[in-house]
Amino acid sequence: MTTHGFTLTAEGPFDFGASLRFVEDWPATSALPSDGRALRFAYCAESDWLPIGVSVTAAPGGVAVATTRAAGPGIRGEVARILSLDVDGAGFAKLGEADPVLGDLQRRSPGLRPVCFWSPWEAACWAVIVQRSSMLIASRIKQRIAERYGAKVTVDGRSYPAFPPPVTLLEAGGLGLPAQKEEWLHGLARAALDGVLTTEHLRALAPEEALAELRALPGVGPFSAGLILIRGAGAPDAFPGDEPRLFAILRDAYGLPEDASPAAYRKLAEAWRPYRSWASFLFRASTYGVMDD
């Protein structure tokens, strides 16, 4: 099969090996086959909703990318977003110099940047599927939906199912989910087709506006909105408004009181601008086992 290649260069510290270790530990992607050298996956590109296979390996100063079809600027931008290579990270290390707690995380996993969902659309679907479920079970359900309704793409000799695009999921029934969740997914599919669940749209808004717009979507609450914006659209400077697990991690790390208000966590995060998303990601990643001890 013909492949198409290009490279992406990181501005600021970046370690692709750290990204791979995160993918192996993150429940949403832990089922992906891994050989410790390449990240391989298939998805429906939000630039045209057509399936594409991707293989990413380390390259000097960034990564080398091979795709199963020609990659124009849109797809190149999507792959860069997935690995947070579309953001200049040179200033992130300086935050750790001013914040010893954050700095310790950076030293334990240098060059780790947020690894995002393949698209905001997939992030939104994950946010609905995982509600009142474990991430392991949600990952299996999402994989089952991809295998049943998604296209199969061969990447480096192995078949990978792409999660179905909005138009396909809108017409699909029997997803193996409660009726309420299936209704929500259909509503999200309509929003995606209307251009709401796209990186371009969400990152064109101020984070607070984007979060408010996302919370108006079916089945999307404060936690889900933050996940879609931060880990779907890859917005580098947003802080989730209501994420109990992150709050618990920050409470332990900074010695905040048990009854600390959400406003206290938002105040803490102000010092991380313009990388509030990246800092939050490092704290969350520390619970997935990717940090070196």
XYZ file of C-alpha atoms in Angstrom:
293
model
C 0.000 0.000 0.000
C 1.265 3.470 -0.888
C 1.987 5.694 2.075
C 2.560 9.414 2.319
C 5.096 10.900 4.680
C 5.834 14.179 6.394
C 7.598 15.402 9.520
C 6.452 17.559 12.410
C 8.957 19.601 14.387
C 8.490 20.455 18.045
C 9.002 23.960 19.331
C 10.227 23.527 22.883
C 10.871 20.298 24.823
C 9.192 17.183 23.437
C 9.784 13.472 23.964
C 7.857 11.137 21.674
C 8.819 8.205 23.888
C 6.933 9.836 26.758
C 3.890 10.189 24.495
C 4.059 6.490 23.627
C 4.250 5.490 27.286
C 1.228 7.625 28.019
C -0.763 6.031 25.200
C 0.071 2.599 26.615
C -1.147 3.593 30.095
C -4.132 5.778 29.226
C -7.261 3.607 29.432
C -8.800 5.229 26.338
C -5.910 4.013 24.150
C -4.341 1.180 26.141
C -5.892 -1.421 23.789
C -3.879 -0.119 20.824
C -1.133 -2.573 19.812
C 2.257 -1.137 20.716
C 5.817 -2.132 20.008
C 7.319 0.766 21.943
C 8.532 2.457 18.758
C 5.501 3.669 16.807
C 2.041 5.037 17.444
C -0.381 3.528 14.941
C -4.072 4.312 14.696
C -6.949 4.971 12.313
C -9.556 7.695 12.552
C -11.921 9.754 10.442
C -10.223 13.047 9.694
C -12.363 15.990 10.728
C -11.225 17.828 7.594
C -13.365 15.491 5.433
C -14.672 12.693 7.736
C -12.933 10.073 5.587
C -10.887 7.291 7.248
C -7.126 7.505 7.360
C -4.409 5.377 8.908
C -1.488 6.999 10.690
C 1.895 5.738 11.862
C 4.087 8.032 13.952
C 7.718 7.425 14.891
C 10.414 9.517 16.514
C 12.515 11.846 14.389
C 15.187 14.400 15.292
C 13.414 17.357 16.887
C 9.923 15.896 16.445
C 8.227 12.996 14.688
C 7.976 11.336 11.289
C 4.432 10.607 10.130
C 3.240 8.152 7.481
C -0.399 8.210 6.350
C -2.439 5.899 4.153
C -3.641 8.743 1.955
C -2.269 12.112 0.968
C -2.065 14.465 3.916
C -2.845 18.077 3.145
C -2.562 20.932 5.636
C -5.766 19.873 7.400
C -4.613 16.362 8.252
C -1.111 17.546 9.102
C -2.652 19.982 11.523
C -4.796 17.242 13.046
C -1.836 14.952 13.689
C 0.073 17.883 15.167
C -2.876 18.613 17.460
C -3.097 15.002 18.590
C 0.501 15.189 19.849
C 0.274 18.864 20.940
C 2.922 19.774 18.374
C 0.767 22.613 17.073
C 1.689 24.685 20.143
C 5.007 26.379 20.914
C 5.975 24.724 24.196
C 9.158 26.669 24.823
C 7.607 28.629 27.685
C 6.161 25.638 29.509
C 9.395 24.707 31.265
C 9.619 28.199 32.761
C 6.388 27.595 34.646
C 8.072 24.760 36.508
C 10.833 27.093 37.624
C 8.259 29.273 39.373
C 6.114 26.371 40.635
C 8.254 23.659 42.299
C 5.364 21.163 42.409
C 4.768 21.429 38.670
C 8.505 21.540 38.084
C 8.907 18.197 39.835
C 6.396 16.614 37.444
C 8.217 18.096 34.469
C 11.532 16.672 35.670
C 10.002 13.239 36.210
C 8.716 13.086 32.642
C 10.581 15.645 30.534
C 9.074 16.446 27.195
C 5.668 14.890 27.880
C 2.948 16.883 26.150
C -0.793 16.231 26.168
C -1.845 13.380 23.907
C -5.301 14.153 22.569
C -8.189 12.167 21.184
C -8.030 11.770 17.422
C -10.783 14.418 17.104
C -13.128 16.497 19.286
C -15.916 14.306 17.865
C -14.334 11.169 19.299
C -13.662 12.949 22.579
C -17.326 13.925 22.842
C -18.472 10.362 22.154
C -16.032 9.040 24.741
C -17.330 11.563 27.270
C -20.852 10.153 26.856
C -19.847 6.476 26.726
C -17.707 6.696 29.875
C -20.396 8.323 32.021
C -21.250 6.074 35.003
C -18.865 3.476 33.643
C -15.241 2.537 34.136
C -12.739 3.731 31.535
C -11.822 0.126 30.777
C -15.417 -0.835 29.971
C -15.948 2.402 28.037
C -12.844 1.674 25.978
C -14.203 -1.751 25.056
C -17.597 -0.335 24.080
C -16.017 2.375 21.944
C -13.810 -0.227 20.271
C -16.839 -2.431 19.598
C -18.687 0.463 17.960
C -15.636 1.175 15.791
C -15.349 -2.448 14.708
C -19.056 -2.707 13.880
C -19.661 0.611 12.148
C -16.226 2.029 11.309
C -13.974 1.532 8.311
C -10.979 -0.795 8.566
C -7.646 0.738 7.622
C -4.404 -1.182 7.190
C -1.466 0.473 8.903
C 1.962 -1.189 8.662
C 0.329 -4.468 7.696
C -2.261 -4.525 10.495
C -5.960 -3.638 10.341
C -7.218 -0.834 12.586
C -10.885 0.174 12.906
C -11.653 3.889 12.698
C -14.394 5.203 14.958
C -17.329 6.004 12.654
C -17.908 9.565 11.446
C -20.962 11.535 12.628
C -23.157 10.752 9.609
C -22.636 7.015 10.073
C -23.304 7.059 13.802
C -26.367 9.214 13.284
C -27.899 6.480 11.148
C -26.699 3.597 13.332
C -28.822 1.840 15.890
C -28.116 -0.794 18.488
C -24.856 0.635 19.766
C -25.042 -1.462 22.902
C -25.621 1.556 25.113
C -28.565 2.708 27.229
C -31.208 4.489 25.154
C -30.380 7.846 26.757
C -26.708 7.600 25.785
C -27.568 6.587 22.216
C -29.861 9.598 21.981
C -27.071 11.824 23.242
C -24.610 10.395 20.709
C -27.055 11.114 17.901
C -27.348 14.686 19.162
C -23.562 15.017 19.225
C -23.405 13.671 15.669
C -25.748 16.429 14.530
C -23.617 19.020 16.345
C -20.481 17.671 14.676
C -22.086 17.867 11.244
C -23.088 21.451 12.031
C -19.421 22.268 12.676
C -19.662 22.720 16.434
C -17.418 19.789 17.401
C -14.395 20.854 15.399
C -10.991 22.024 16.507
C -11.200 25.140 14.347
C -14.499 26.246 15.857
C -13.742 25.458 19.494
C -10.277 26.988 19.541
C -11.514 30.139 17.828
C -13.551 30.858 20.974
C -12.316 32.018 24.356
C -12.053 28.919 26.611
C -14.947 30.058 28.788
C -17.167 30.568 25.727
C -16.202 27.198 24.275
C -16.945 25.423 27.554
C -20.332 27.113 27.811
C -21.207 26.142 24.238
C -20.154 22.555 24.832
C -22.198 22.311 28.022
C -25.288 23.116 25.953
C -24.826 19.932 23.911
C -26.794 16.767 24.772
C -25.193 14.690 27.518
C -22.331 17.141 28.069
C -21.768 18.430 31.585
C -18.903 20.507 33.022
C -16.453 17.582 33.165
C -17.265 16.407 29.633
C -17.015 19.941 28.247
C -13.522 20.308 29.676
C -12.453 16.950 28.254
C -13.738 17.808 24.766
C -12.057 21.208 24.695
C -8.767 20.203 26.295
C -8.215 16.632 25.161
C -10.352 16.787 22.027
C -9.635 20.173 20.477
C -6.253 20.397 22.193
C -6.818 23.896 23.595
C -3.562 24.603 25.467
C -4.841 27.123 27.982
C -8.124 26.002 29.498
C -8.858 24.787 33.003
C -11.670 22.294 33.662
C -14.322 23.849 35.838
C -15.452 20.688 37.602
C -13.164 17.674 37.657
C -13.147 16.003 41.083
C -10.299 13.621 40.244
C -8.005 16.447 39.145
C -9.034 18.500 42.164
C -8.102 15.587 44.453
C -4.672 15.287 42.813
C -4.053 19.021 43.161
C -5.316 18.995 46.745
C -2.761 16.359 47.695
C 0.052 17.966 45.704
C -0.412 21.477 47.076
C -1.825 20.680 50.508
C -5.155 22.379 49.884
C -7.958 21.834 52.403
C -10.549 19.125 51.794
C -13.280 21.736 51.434
C -11.391 23.900 48.926
C -13.805 25.486 46.469
C -13.541 25.211 42.657
C -12.539 28.882 42.729
C -9.460 27.947 44.772
C -8.337 25.497 42.108
C -8.961 28.016 39.349
C -6.854 30.555 41.261
C -4.057 28.016 41.585
C -4.182 27.349 37.837
C -3.886 31.039 36.961
C -0.138 30.741 37.516
C 0.041 28.194 34.681
C -1.156 30.505 31.911
C -0.851 30.134 28.937
C -0.450 26.374 29.514
C -3.196 25.588 32.004
C -4.295 22.552 29.977
C -0.754 21.202 29.768
C -0.151 21.557 33.497
C -3.468 19.894 34.315
C -2.574 17.071 31.938
C 0.712 16.391 33.740
C -1.076 16.081 37.064
C -3.655 13.721 35.566
C -0.961 11.723 33.741
C 0.831 11.154 37.027
C -2.039 8.820 38.022
C -1.718 6.681 34.871
C 1.731 5.383 35.693
C 3.646 7.208 32.966
C 5.824 9.213 35.286
C 9.249 7.853 36.186
C 9.771 7.191 39.883
